[in-house]
PDB file of C-alpha atoms in Angstrom:
ATOM      1  CA  MET A   1      -0.837  42.429 -32.103  1.00 62.00           C
ATOM      2  CA  GLY A   2      -3.201  44.682 -30.204  1.00 76.00           C
ATOM      3  CA  LYS A   3      -3.820  44.855 -26.422  1.00 78.00           C
ATOM      4  CA  ILE A   4      -7.236  43.122 -26.599  1.00 83.00           C
ATOM      5  CA  ALA A   5      -5.898  40.332 -28.758  1.00 86.00           C
ATOM      6  CA  THR A   6      -2.913  39.834 -26.457  1.00 84.00           C
ATOM      7  CA  ILE A   7      -5.104  39.653 -23.223  1.00 83.00           C
ATOM      8  CA  LEU A   8      -7.689  37.431 -25.011  1.00 87.00           C
ATOM      9  CA  LEU A   9      -5.031  34.983 -26.126  1.00 86.00           C
ATOM     10  CA  GLU A  10      -3.415  34.903 -22.683  1.00 82.00           C
ATOM     11  CA  LEU A  11      -6.778  34.048 -21.041  1.00 81.00           C
ATOM     12  CA  ILE A  12      -7.657  31.421 -23.526  1.00 85.00           C
ATOM     13  CA  LYS A  13      -4.304  29.697 -22.912  1.00 81.00           C
ATOM     14  CA  ALA A  14      -4.450  30.155 -19.123  1.00 71.00           C
ATOM     15  CA  LYS A  15      -8.060  28.808 -18.792  1.00 73.00           C
ATOM     16  CA  GLY A  16      -7.148  25.810 -21.148  1.00 78.00           C
ATOM     17  CA  ILE A  17     -10.247  26.383 -23.247  1.00 85.00           C
ATOM     18  CA  SER A  18     -10.391  25.634 -27.008  1.00 90.00           C
ATOM     19  CA  TYR A  19     -11.891  27.991 -29.580  1.00 92.00           C
ATOM     20  CA  GLY A  20     -14.628  25.430 -30.142  1.00 91.00           C
ATOM     21  CA  GLU A  21     -15.513  25.376 -26.387  1.00 91.00           C
ATOM     22  CA  LEU A  22     -15.399  29.098 -26.195  1.00 91.00           C
ATOM     23  CA  SER A  23     -17.613  29.319 -29.353  1.00 91.00           C
ATOM     24  CA  THR A  24     -20.202  27.079 -27.684  1.00 90.00           C
ATOM     25  CA  LYS A  25     -20.198  29.124 -24.529  1.00 87.00           C
ATOM     26  CA  THR A  26     -20.478  32.574 -26.208  1.00 88.00           C
ATOM     27  CA  GLY A  27     -22.235  31.797 -29.536  1.00 90.00           C
ATOM     28  CA  ILE A  28     -19.494  33.622 -31.381  1.00 91.00           C
ATOM     29  CA  PRO A  29     -18.210  31.751 -34.475  1.00 91.00           C
ATOM     30  CA  LYS A  30     -14.923  29.876 -33.976  1.00 91.00           C
ATOM     31  CA  SER A  31     -13.346  31.681 -36.971  1.00 91.00           C
ATOM     32  CA  ALA A  32     -14.201  35.151 -35.476  1.00 91.00           C
ATOM     33  CA  LEU A  33     -12.677  33.965 -32.197  1.00 92.00           C
ATOM     34  CA  GLN A  34      -9.519  33.042 -33.974  1.00 91.00           C
ATOM     35  CA  ARG A  35      -9.360  36.458 -35.696  1.00 91.00           C
ATOM     36  CA  TYR A  36      -9.878  38.220 -32.374  1.00 91.00           C
ATOM     37  CA  ALA A  37      -7.121  36.298 -30.575  1.00 90.00           C
ATOM     38  CA  THR A  38      -4.617  36.721 -33.316  1.00 89.00           C
ATOM     39  CA  GLY A  39      -5.313  40.394 -33.917  1.00 88.00           C
ATOM     40  CA  LYS A  40      -6.490  40.041 -37.431  1.00 89.00           C
ATOM     41  CA  THR A  41      -9.781  41.676 -36.322  1.00 88.00           C
ATOM     42  CA  GLU A  42      -9.108  44.454 -33.942  1.00 82.00           C
ATOM     43  CA  LYS A  43     -12.617  45.994 -33.412  1.00 83.00           C
ATOM     44  CA  ILE A  44     -14.627  43.594 -31.414  1.00 85.00           C
ATOM     45  CA  PRO A  45     -18.376  44.643 -30.755  1.00 82.00           C
ATOM     46  CA  LEU A  46     -19.000  45.496 -27.094  1.00 77.00           C
ATOM     47  CA  ASP A  47     -21.702  42.788 -26.781  1.00 78.00           C
ATOM     48  CA  ARG A  48     -19.116  40.219 -27.815  1.00 85.00           C
ATOM     49  CA  ILE A  49     -16.509  41.658 -25.311  1.00 84.00           C
ATOM     50  CA  GLU A  50     -19.153  41.107 -22.625  1.00 81.00           C
ATOM     51  CA  LEU A  51     -19.829  37.499 -23.762  1.00 85.00           C
ATOM     52  CA  LEU A  52     -16.228  36.746 -23.820  1.00 88.00           C
ATOM     53  CA  ALA A  53     -15.560  38.191 -20.464  1.00 82.00           C
ATOM     54  CA  LYS A  54     -18.317  36.263 -18.856  1.00 80.00           C
ATOM     55  CA  ALA A  55     -17.071  32.919 -20.479  1.00 83.00           C
ATOM     56  CA  LEU A  56     -13.488  33.586 -19.348  1.00 80.00           C
ATOM     57  CA  HIS A  57     -14.510  34.625 -15.807  1.00 73.00           C
ATOM     58  CA  THR A  58     -13.125  38.104 -16.090  1.00 75.00           C
ATOM     59  CA  THR A  59     -14.491  41.580 -16.779  1.00 73.00           C
ATOM     60  CA  PRO A  60     -15.029  43.581 -19.960  1.00 76.00           C
ATOM     61  CA  ALA A  61     -12.797  46.331 -18.538  1.00 71.00           C
ATOM     62  CA  TYR A  62      -9.916  43.899 -18.093  1.00 73.00           C
ATOM     63  CA  LEU A  63     -10.408  42.380 -21.475  1.00 77.00           C
ATOM     64  CA  MET A  64     -10.203  45.807 -23.023  1.00 75.00           C
ATOM     65  CA  GLY A  65      -7.017  46.683 -21.047  1.00 70.00           C
ATOM     66  CA  TRP A  66      -8.802  49.182 -18.744  1.00 61.00           C
ATOM     67  CA  GLY A  67      -9.022  47.279 -15.469  1.00 51.00           C
ATOM     68  CA  ASN A  68      -6.857  46.556 -12.515  1.00 47.00           C
ATOM     69  CA  GLU A  69      -4.070  44.096 -13.492  1.00 46.00           C
ATOM     70  CA  ASP A  70      -5.217  41.673 -10.785  1.00 45.00           C
ATOM     71  CA  ILE A  71      -8.710  41.508 -12.288  1.00 44.00           C
ATOM     72  CA  GLY A  72      -8.682  38.990 -15.042  1.00 45.00           C
ATOM     73  CA  ASN A  73      -5.322  37.516 -14.167  1.00 51.00           C
ATOM     74  CA  PRO A  74      -5.362  33.827 -14.983  1.00 49.00           C
ATOM     75  CA  SER A  75      -5.445  33.132 -11.198  1.00 51.00           C
ATOM     76  CA  THR A  76      -8.296  35.536 -10.589  1.00 57.00           C
ATOM     77  CA  HIS A  77     -11.970  34.759 -11.094  1.00 64.00           C
ATOM     78  CA  VAL A  78     -15.061  36.840 -11.236  1.00 69.00           C
ATOM     79  CA  CYS A  79     -18.600  35.752 -10.541  1.00 74.00           C
ATOM     80  CA  PRO A  80     -20.459  36.334 -13.837  1.00 69.00           C
ATOM     81  CA  ASP A  81     -23.490  37.567 -11.985  1.00 73.00           C
ATOM     82  CA  CYS A  82     -22.694  39.585  -8.955  1.00 77.00           C
ATOM     83  CA  GLY A  83     -19.198  40.517 -10.057  1.00 72.00           C
ATOM     84  CA  PHE A  84     -17.397  39.262  -6.893  1.00 71.00           C
ATOM     85  CA  GLN A  85     -13.665  38.862  -7.541  1.00 67.00           C
ATOM     86  CA  PHE A  86     -11.638  36.107  -5.983  1.00 63.00           C
ATOM     87  CA  PHE A  87      -8.276  34.351  -6.586  1.00 56.00           C
ATOM     88  CA  ALA A  88      -9.040  30.661  -5.926  1.00 55.00           C
ATOM     89  CA  LYS A  89     -11.850  28.690  -7.393  1.00 55.00           C
ATOM     90  CA  GLY A  90     -12.744  27.540  -3.889  1.00 55.00           C
ATOM     91  CA  ASP A  91     -13.428  31.116  -2.825  1.00 55.00           C
ATOM     92  CA  MET A  92     -16.577  30.896  -4.958  1.00 55.00           C
ATOM     93  CA  ASP A  93     -18.121  29.157  -2.018  1.00 61.00           C
ATOM     94  CA  SER A  94     -16.734  31.619   0.609  1.00 71.00           C
ATOM     95  CA  LYS A  95     -19.081  33.208   3.073  1.00 77.00           C
ATOM     96  CA  GLU A  96     -18.143  36.734   1.662  1.00 78.00           C
ATOM     97  CA  HIS A  97     -19.211  35.741  -1.846  1.00 80.00           C
ATOM     98  CA  LYS A  98     -22.329  33.950  -0.714  1.00 83.00           C
ATOM     99  CA  HIS A  99     -23.383  36.980   1.306  1.00 83.00           C
ATOM    100  CA  LEU A 100     -22.819  39.377  -1.576  1.00 84.00           C
ATOM    101  CA  HIS A 101     -24.443  37.106  -4.091  1.00 86.00           C
ATOM    102  CA  GLU A 102     -27.526  36.745  -1.959  1.00 89.00           C
ATOM    103  CA  ARG A 103     -27.806  40.543  -1.647  1.00 89.00           C
ATOM    104  CA  TRP A 104     -27.332  40.820  -5.363  1.00 89.00           C
ATOM    105  CA  MET A 105     -30.100  38.208  -6.017  1.00 90.00           C
ATOM    106  CA  ARG A 106     -32.380  40.003  -3.599  1.00 91.00           C
ATOM    107  CA  CYS A 107     -31.902  43.348  -5.277  1.00 91.00           C
ATOM    108  CA  VAL A 108     -32.563  41.854  -8.741  1.00 90.00           C
ATOM    109  CA  ALA A 109     -35.681  40.297  -7.434  1.00 91.00           C
ATOM    110  CA  GLU A 110     -36.924  43.424  -5.810  1.00 92.00           C
ATOM    111  CA  ASN A 111     -35.857  46.019  -8.398  1.00 91.00           C
ATOM    112  CA  GLY A 112     -35.155  44.102 -11.628  1.00 90.00           C
ATOM    113  CA  PHE A 113     -31.485  45.079 -11.666  1.00 88.00           C
ATOM    114  CA  CYS A 114     -28.268  45.253  -9.714  1.00 88.00           C
ATOM    115  CA  PHE A 115     -24.974  46.353 -11.271  1.00 84.00           C
ATOM    116  CA  ALA A 116     -21.602  44.920 -10.270  1.00 78.00           C
ATOM    117  CA  TYR A 117     -18.742  47.285  -9.795  1.00 72.00           C
ATOM    118  CA  ILE A 118     -17.181  47.313 -13.293  1.00 68.00           C
ATOM    119  CA  THR A 119     -20.666  47.479 -14.934  1.00 75.00           C
ATOM    120  CA  ARG A 120     -21.550  50.401 -12.675  1.00 81.00           C
ATOM    121  CA  GLU A 121     -18.466  52.342 -13.674  1.00 77.00           C
ATOM    122  CA  GLN A 122     -19.078  51.714 -17.331  1.00 76.00           C
ATOM    123  CA  ILE A 123     -22.675  52.756 -17.175  1.00 82.00           C
ATOM    124  CA  LYS A 124     -21.897  55.930 -15.305  1.00 85.00           C
ATOM    125  CA  ALA A 125     -19.229  56.943 -17.795  1.00 82.00           C
ATOM    126  CA  SER A 126     -21.464  56.372 -20.875  1.00 83.00           C
ATOM    127  CA  SER A 127     -24.451  57.934 -19.117  1.00 88.00           C
ATOM    128  CA  TYR A 128     -22.714  61.174 -18.221  1.00 89.00           C
ATOM    129  CA  GLU A 129     -21.481  61.483 -21.856  1.00 88.00           C
ATOM    130  CA  LYS A 130     -25.120  61.304 -23.048  1.00 90.00           C
ATOM    131  CA  LEU A 131     -26.276  63.874 -20.507  1.00 91.00           C
ATOM    132  CA  LYS A 132     -23.603  66.262 -21.617  1.00 88.00           C
ATOM    133  CA  ASN A 133     -24.704  66.014 -25.170  1.00 89.00           C
ATOM    134  CA  ALA A 134     -27.704  68.422 -25.816  1.00 86.00           C
ATOM    135  CA  THR A 135     -28.380  66.715 -29.133  1.00 92.00           C
ATOM    136  CA  VAL A 136     -29.374  63.449 -27.502  1.00 92.00           C
ATOM    137  CA  PRO A 137     -33.219  63.161 -27.320  1.00 94.00           C
ATOM    138  CA  LEU A 138     -34.807  63.969 -23.917  1.00 94.00           C
ATOM    139  CA  ASN A 139     -36.006  60.487 -23.348  1.00 93.00           C
ATOM    140  CA  GLU A 140     -32.619  59.071 -23.718  1.00 93.00           C
ATOM    141  CA  ARG A 141     -31.098  61.612 -21.422  1.00 94.00           C
ATOM    142  CA  ILE A 142     -33.720  60.800 -18.770  1.00 95.00           C
ATOM    143  CA  GLU A 143     -32.862  57.164 -19.096  1.00 94.00           C
ATOM    144  CA  ALA A 144     -29.153  57.977 -18.758  1.00 92.00           C
ATOM    145  CA  ALA A 145     -29.860  59.861 -15.555  1.00 94.00           C
ATOM    146  CA  LEU A 146     -31.878  56.899 -14.159  1.00 94.00           C
ATOM    147  CA  ASP A 147     -28.996  54.575 -15.091  1.00 92.00           C
ATOM    148  CA  ILE A 148     -26.606  56.762 -12.995  1.00 92.00           C
ATOM    149  CA  PHE A 149     -29.076  56.489 -10.067  1.00 93.00           C
ATOM    150  CA  ARG A 150     -29.351  52.688 -10.722  1.00 92.00           C
ATOM    151  CA  ALA A 151     -25.592  52.375 -10.519  1.00 90.00           C
ATOM    152  CA  HIS A 152     -25.410  54.261  -7.240  1.00 90.00           C
ATOM    153  CA  PHE A 153     -28.426  52.388  -5.864  1.00 92.00           C
ATOM    154  CA  SER A 154     -26.806  49.049  -6.675  1.00 90.00           C
ATOM    155  CA  ARG A 155     -23.675  49.983  -4.776  1.00 87.00           C
ATOM    156  CA  SER A 156     -25.833  51.236  -1.834  1.00 88.00           C
ATOM    157  CA  TYR A 157     -27.936  48.027  -1.844  1.00 90.00           C
ATOM    158  CA  LEU A 158     -24.947  45.651  -1.882  1.00 86.00           C
ATOM    159  CA  ALA A 159     -23.228  47.583   0.924  1.00 83.00           C
ATOM    160  CA  CYS A 160     -26.296  47.529   3.142  1.00 80.00           C
ATOM    161  CA  ASP A 161     -26.853  44.563   5.484  1.00 75.00           C
ATOM    162  CA  SER A 162     -30.347  45.643   6.580  1.00 75.00           C
ATOM    163  CA  ASP A 163     -33.544  46.318   4.568  1.00 81.00           C
ATOM    164  CA  HIS A 164     -32.972  48.936   1.865  1.00 86.00           C
ATOM    165  CA  VAL A 165     -35.316  51.592   0.705  1.00 86.00           C
ATOM    166  CA  SER A 166     -36.955  51.130  -2.719  1.00 90.00           C
ATOM    167  CA  PHE A 167     -35.366  52.563  -5.910  1.00 93.00           C
ATOM    168  CA  GLU A 168     -38.272  55.054  -6.254  1.00 93.00           C
ATOM    169  CA  PHE A 169     -37.782  56.397  -2.734  1.00 90.00           C
ATOM    170  CA  TYR A 170     -33.955  56.422  -3.259  1.00 91.00           C
ATOM    171  CA  VAL A 171     -34.246  58.584  -6.406  1.00 92.00           C
ATOM    172  CA  ALA A 172     -36.653  61.050  -4.693  1.00 91.00           C
ATOM    173  CA  ALA A 173     -34.181  61.431  -1.807  1.00 88.00           C
ATOM    174  CA  ARG A 174     -31.235  61.838  -4.154  1.00 88.00           C
ATOM    175  CA  LEU A 175     -33.088  64.463  -6.271  1.00 89.00           C
ATOM    176  CA  LYS A 176     -33.580  66.515  -3.100  1.00 85.00           C
ATOM    177  CA  SER A 177     -29.988  66.472  -2.068  1.00 80.00           C
ATOM    178  CA  ILE A 178     -28.347  66.525  -5.561  1.00 81.00           C
ATOM    179  CA  GLY A 179     -25.390  68.898  -5.929  1.00 75.00           C
ATOM    180  CA  ASN A 180     -25.450  71.975  -8.227  1.00 80.00           C
ATOM    181  CA  THR A 181     -22.749  70.450 -10.523  1.00 79.00           C
ATOM    182  CA  THR A 182     -24.621  67.195 -11.063  1.00 80.00           C
ATOM    183  CA  LYS A 183     -27.872  69.091 -11.501  1.00 84.00           C
ATOM    184  CA  LYS A 184     -26.285  71.305 -14.138  1.00 86.00           C
ATOM    185  CA  ILE A 185     -25.064  68.078 -15.987  1.00 87.00           C
ATOM    186  CA  PHE A 186     -28.569  66.631 -15.804  1.00 91.00           C
ATOM    187  CA  GLY A 187     -30.091  69.766 -17.219  1.00 91.00           C
ATOM    188  CA  ASP A 188     -33.317  71.419 -16.029  1.00 92.00           C
ATOM    189  CA  ASP A 189     -35.401  69.451 -18.469  1.00 93.00           C
ATOM    190  CA  VAL A 190     -34.190  66.076 -17.231  1.00 94.00           C
ATOM    191  CA  TYR A 191     -34.179  67.129 -13.537  1.00 93.00           C
ATOM    192  CA  ASN A 192     -37.688  68.584 -13.653  1.00 93.00           C
ATOM    193  CA  ASP A 193     -39.063  65.519 -15.435  1.00 95.00           C
ATOM    194  CA  LEU A 194     -37.587  63.155 -12.740  1.00 95.00           C
ATOM    195  CA  VAL A 195     -39.003  65.399 -10.028  1.00 93.00           C
ATOM    196  CA  ILE A 196     -42.510  65.209 -11.550  1.00 93.00           C
ATOM    197  CA  LYS A 197     -42.245  61.377 -11.803  1.00 93.00           C
ATOM    198  CA  TYR A 198     -40.483  60.562  -8.433  1.00 92.00           C
ATOM    199  CA  GLY A 199     -40.984  63.679  -6.286  1.00 90.00           C
ATOM    200  CA  LEU A 200     -38.550  65.013  -3.687  1.00 87.00           C
ATOM    201  CA  TYR A 201     -37.822  63.542  -0.292  1.00 82.00           C
ATOM    202  CA  ASN A 202     -35.589  64.610   2.492  1.00 72.00           C
ATOM    203  CA  GLY A 203     -33.293  61.881   3.586  1.00 59.00           C
ATOM    204  CA  ILE A 204     -29.990  61.209   1.855  1.00 53.00           C
ATOM    205  CA  ASP A 205     -27.324  63.863   2.062  1.00 53.00           C
ATOM    206  CA  TYR A 206     -24.117  63.420   0.094  1.00 48.00           C
ATOM    207  CA  GLY A 207     -21.751  60.964   1.822  1.00 48.00           C
ATOM    208  CA  LYS A 208     -24.498  60.072   4.400  1.00 51.00           C
ATOM    209  CA  SER A 209     -26.508  56.905   4.866  1.00 51.00           C
ATOM    210  CA  TYR A 210     -30.380  56.647   5.235  1.00 52.00           C
ATOM    211  CA  HIS A 211     -31.906  53.927   7.364  1.00 51.00           C
ATOM    212  CA  ILE A 212     -35.482  52.871   7.694  1.00 54.00           C
ATOM    213  CA  LEU A 213     -36.245  51.074  10.971  1.00 54.00           C
ATOM    214  CA  ASN A 214     -38.052  47.725  10.908  1.00 58.00           C
ATOM    215  CA  LYS A 215     -40.716  46.840  13.509  1.00 63.00           C
ATOM    216  CA  GLU A 216     -38.100  45.707  16.041  1.00 65.00           C
ATOM    217  CA  GLY A 217     -36.062  48.991  15.562  1.00 61.00           C
ATOM    218  CA  ARG A 218     -39.189  51.142  16.028  1.00 64.00           C
ATOM    219  CA  GLU A 219     -40.142  49.360  19.291  1.00 70.00           C
ATOM    220  CA  LYS A 220     -36.525  49.864  20.602  1.00 68.00           C
ATOM    221  CA  VAL A 221     -36.674  53.533  19.742  1.00 65.00           C
ATOM    222  CA  ALA A 222     -40.163  53.935  21.368  1.00 70.00           C
ATOM    223  CA  GLU A 223     -38.729  52.212  24.464  1.00 72.00           C
ATOM    224  CA  TYR A 224     -35.704  54.562  24.555  1.00 68.00           C
ATOM    225  CA  ILE A 225     -37.880  57.632  24.201  1.00 68.00           C
ATOM    226  CA  SER A 226     -40.186  56.368  26.980  1.00 70.00           C
ATOM    227  CA  ASP A 227     -37.183  55.897  29.284  1.00 69.00           C
ATOM    228  CA  LEU A 228     -35.649  59.284  28.283  1.00 65.00           C
ATOM    229  CA  ALA A 229     -38.963  61.002  28.953  1.00 62.00           C
ATOM    230  CA  SER A 230     -39.036  59.681  32.475  1.00 64.00           C
ATOM    231  CA  SER A 231     -35.440  60.729  33.210  1.00 62.00           C
ATOM    232  CA  GLU A 232     -35.098  63.433  35.904  1.00 59.00           C
ATOM    233  CA  LYS A 233     -32.792  65.329  33.626  1.00 56.00           C
ATOM    234  CA  TYR A 234     -35.471  66.010  31.095  1.00 54.00           C
ATOM    235  CA  VAL A 235     -38.543  66.253  33.220  1.00 55.00           C
ATOM    236  CA  SER A 236     -39.593  69.841  33.854  1.00 54.00           C
ATOM    237  CA  ASP A 237     -40.957  70.985  37.226  1.00 55.00           C
ATOM    238  CA  LYS A 238     -43.901  72.506  35.307  1.00 51.00           C
ATOM    239  CA  GLU A 239     -44.461  69.433  33.244  1.00 50.00           C
ATOM    240  CA  LYS A 240     -48.014  68.997  34.598  1.00 47.00           C
ATOM    241  CA  GLU A 241     -48.892  72.570  33.734  1.00 52.00           C
ATOM    242  CA  THR A 242     -47.508  72.300  30.159  1.00 48.00           C
ATOM    243  CA  PRO A 243     -50.092  71.787  27.459  1.00 49.00           C
ATOM    244  CA  ASP A 244     -49.668  68.668  25.350  1.00 48.00           C
ATOM    245  CA  HIS A 245     -48.795  70.582  22.203  1.00 45.00           C
ATOM    246  CA  LEU A 246     -45.745  72.033  23.891  1.00 41.00           C
ATOM    247  CA  LEU A 247     -44.067  68.822  25.026  1.00 41.00           C
ATOM    248  CA  PRO A 248     -40.514  68.357  23.828  1.00 41.00           C
ATOM    249  CA  VAL A 249     -41.600  66.076  20.960  1.00 39.00           C
ATOM    250  CA  ALA A 250     -43.177  69.063  19.263  1.00 38.00           C
ATOM    251  CA  ALA A 251     -40.760  71.783  20.553  1.00 38.00           C
ATOM    252  CA  HIS A 252     -38.660  71.695  17.389  1.00 40.00           C
ATOM    253  CA  ASN A 253     -41.627  72.981  15.274  1.00 42.00           C
ATOM    254  CA  ASP A 254     -40.787  76.653  14.617  1.00 44.00           C
ATOM    255  CA  PHE A 255     -43.372  77.114  11.773  1.00 46.00           C
ATOM    256  CA  ALA A 256     -46.445  77.638  13.962  1.00 45.00           C
ATOM    257  CA  ASP A 257     -48.599  80.501  12.718  1.00 50.00           C
ATOM    258  CA  ASP A 258     -49.342  81.747  16.194  1.00 54.00           C
ATOM    259  CA  LYS A 259     -46.553  84.054  17.453  1.00 60.00           C
ATOM    260  CA  ASP A 260     -47.437  83.341  21.132  1.00 60.00           C
ATOM    261  CA  GLU A 261     -47.103  79.705  20.490  1.00 55.00           C
ATOM    262  CA  GLN A 262     -43.758  80.131  18.894  1.00 57.00           C
ATOM    263  CA  ARG A 263     -42.590  82.122  21.810  1.00 61.00           C
ATOM    264  CA  LEU A 264     -43.713  79.380  24.262  1.00 58.00           C
ATOM    265  CA  MET A 265     -41.950  76.800  22.261  1.00 54.00           C
ATOM    266  CA  ARG A 266     -38.645  78.673  22.350  1.00 58.00           C
ATOM    267  CA  GLU A 267     -39.105  79.001  26.075  1.00 59.00           C
ATOM    268  CA  ASP A 268     -39.563  75.300  26.376  1.00 53.00           C
ATOM    269  CA  LEU A 269     -36.426  74.712  24.414  1.00 51.00           C
ATOM    270  CA  ASP A 270     -34.544  77.096  26.645  1.00 54.00           C
ATOM    271  CA  GLU A 271     -35.665  75.194  29.686  1.00 52.00           C
ATOM    272  CA  LEU A 272     -34.344  71.931  28.123  1.00 47.00           C
TER     273      LEU A 272
END
């Protein structure tokens, strides 16, 4: 008997569910379920693997023998929506799960999607395969690239406790900082098409976080800047004689066309 059949049969027995009940939950004929669990039919369509995993509170990866041994263990449960994994049924009501589930629901409401961990990894793997295949039509490769961004975006959204940037903004920022290796995998045609659609935006470097301040955050920063500007350490003796355009807030601008203005800006920086 194959690995999938063995795992499927173990889960059915551990959950104490009959073939008839499983058929009702999945829409898969009872006879087909029996063939899958006994190994008489070894090739199970992926859409049915997903239905079975959801009904048995596990993941498609575990059911196919790919996942962590703890995931899908009879004593382990997985939220069929957000993908939260827990060992006791009571943990379904834990604060940790509720928090993650609320974030997941909010992401879906705002963006129309939010991928759980196992789903993200499967999507990235299949999408990279499409991108590496030059015979795949351009529109399908573009969608594959977007699926990769959706997978990363989902992880970012779920890990963020504050307001998150939009998917469109996220893609523009990632396109700006994308590495040469990934850009090569995407291909110039896919990359250029995405840039035309989403643009480029400075903001998210690899391994870094990007935060947008809410109203309260902006007020705190403004207050901090005001306090900083009045500090003796940062107030120049010549402050009253300094033109407004040369105040420290603009001193970082080294792209002025006027050479004298550039020189004055550098002098201001030296004084700071």
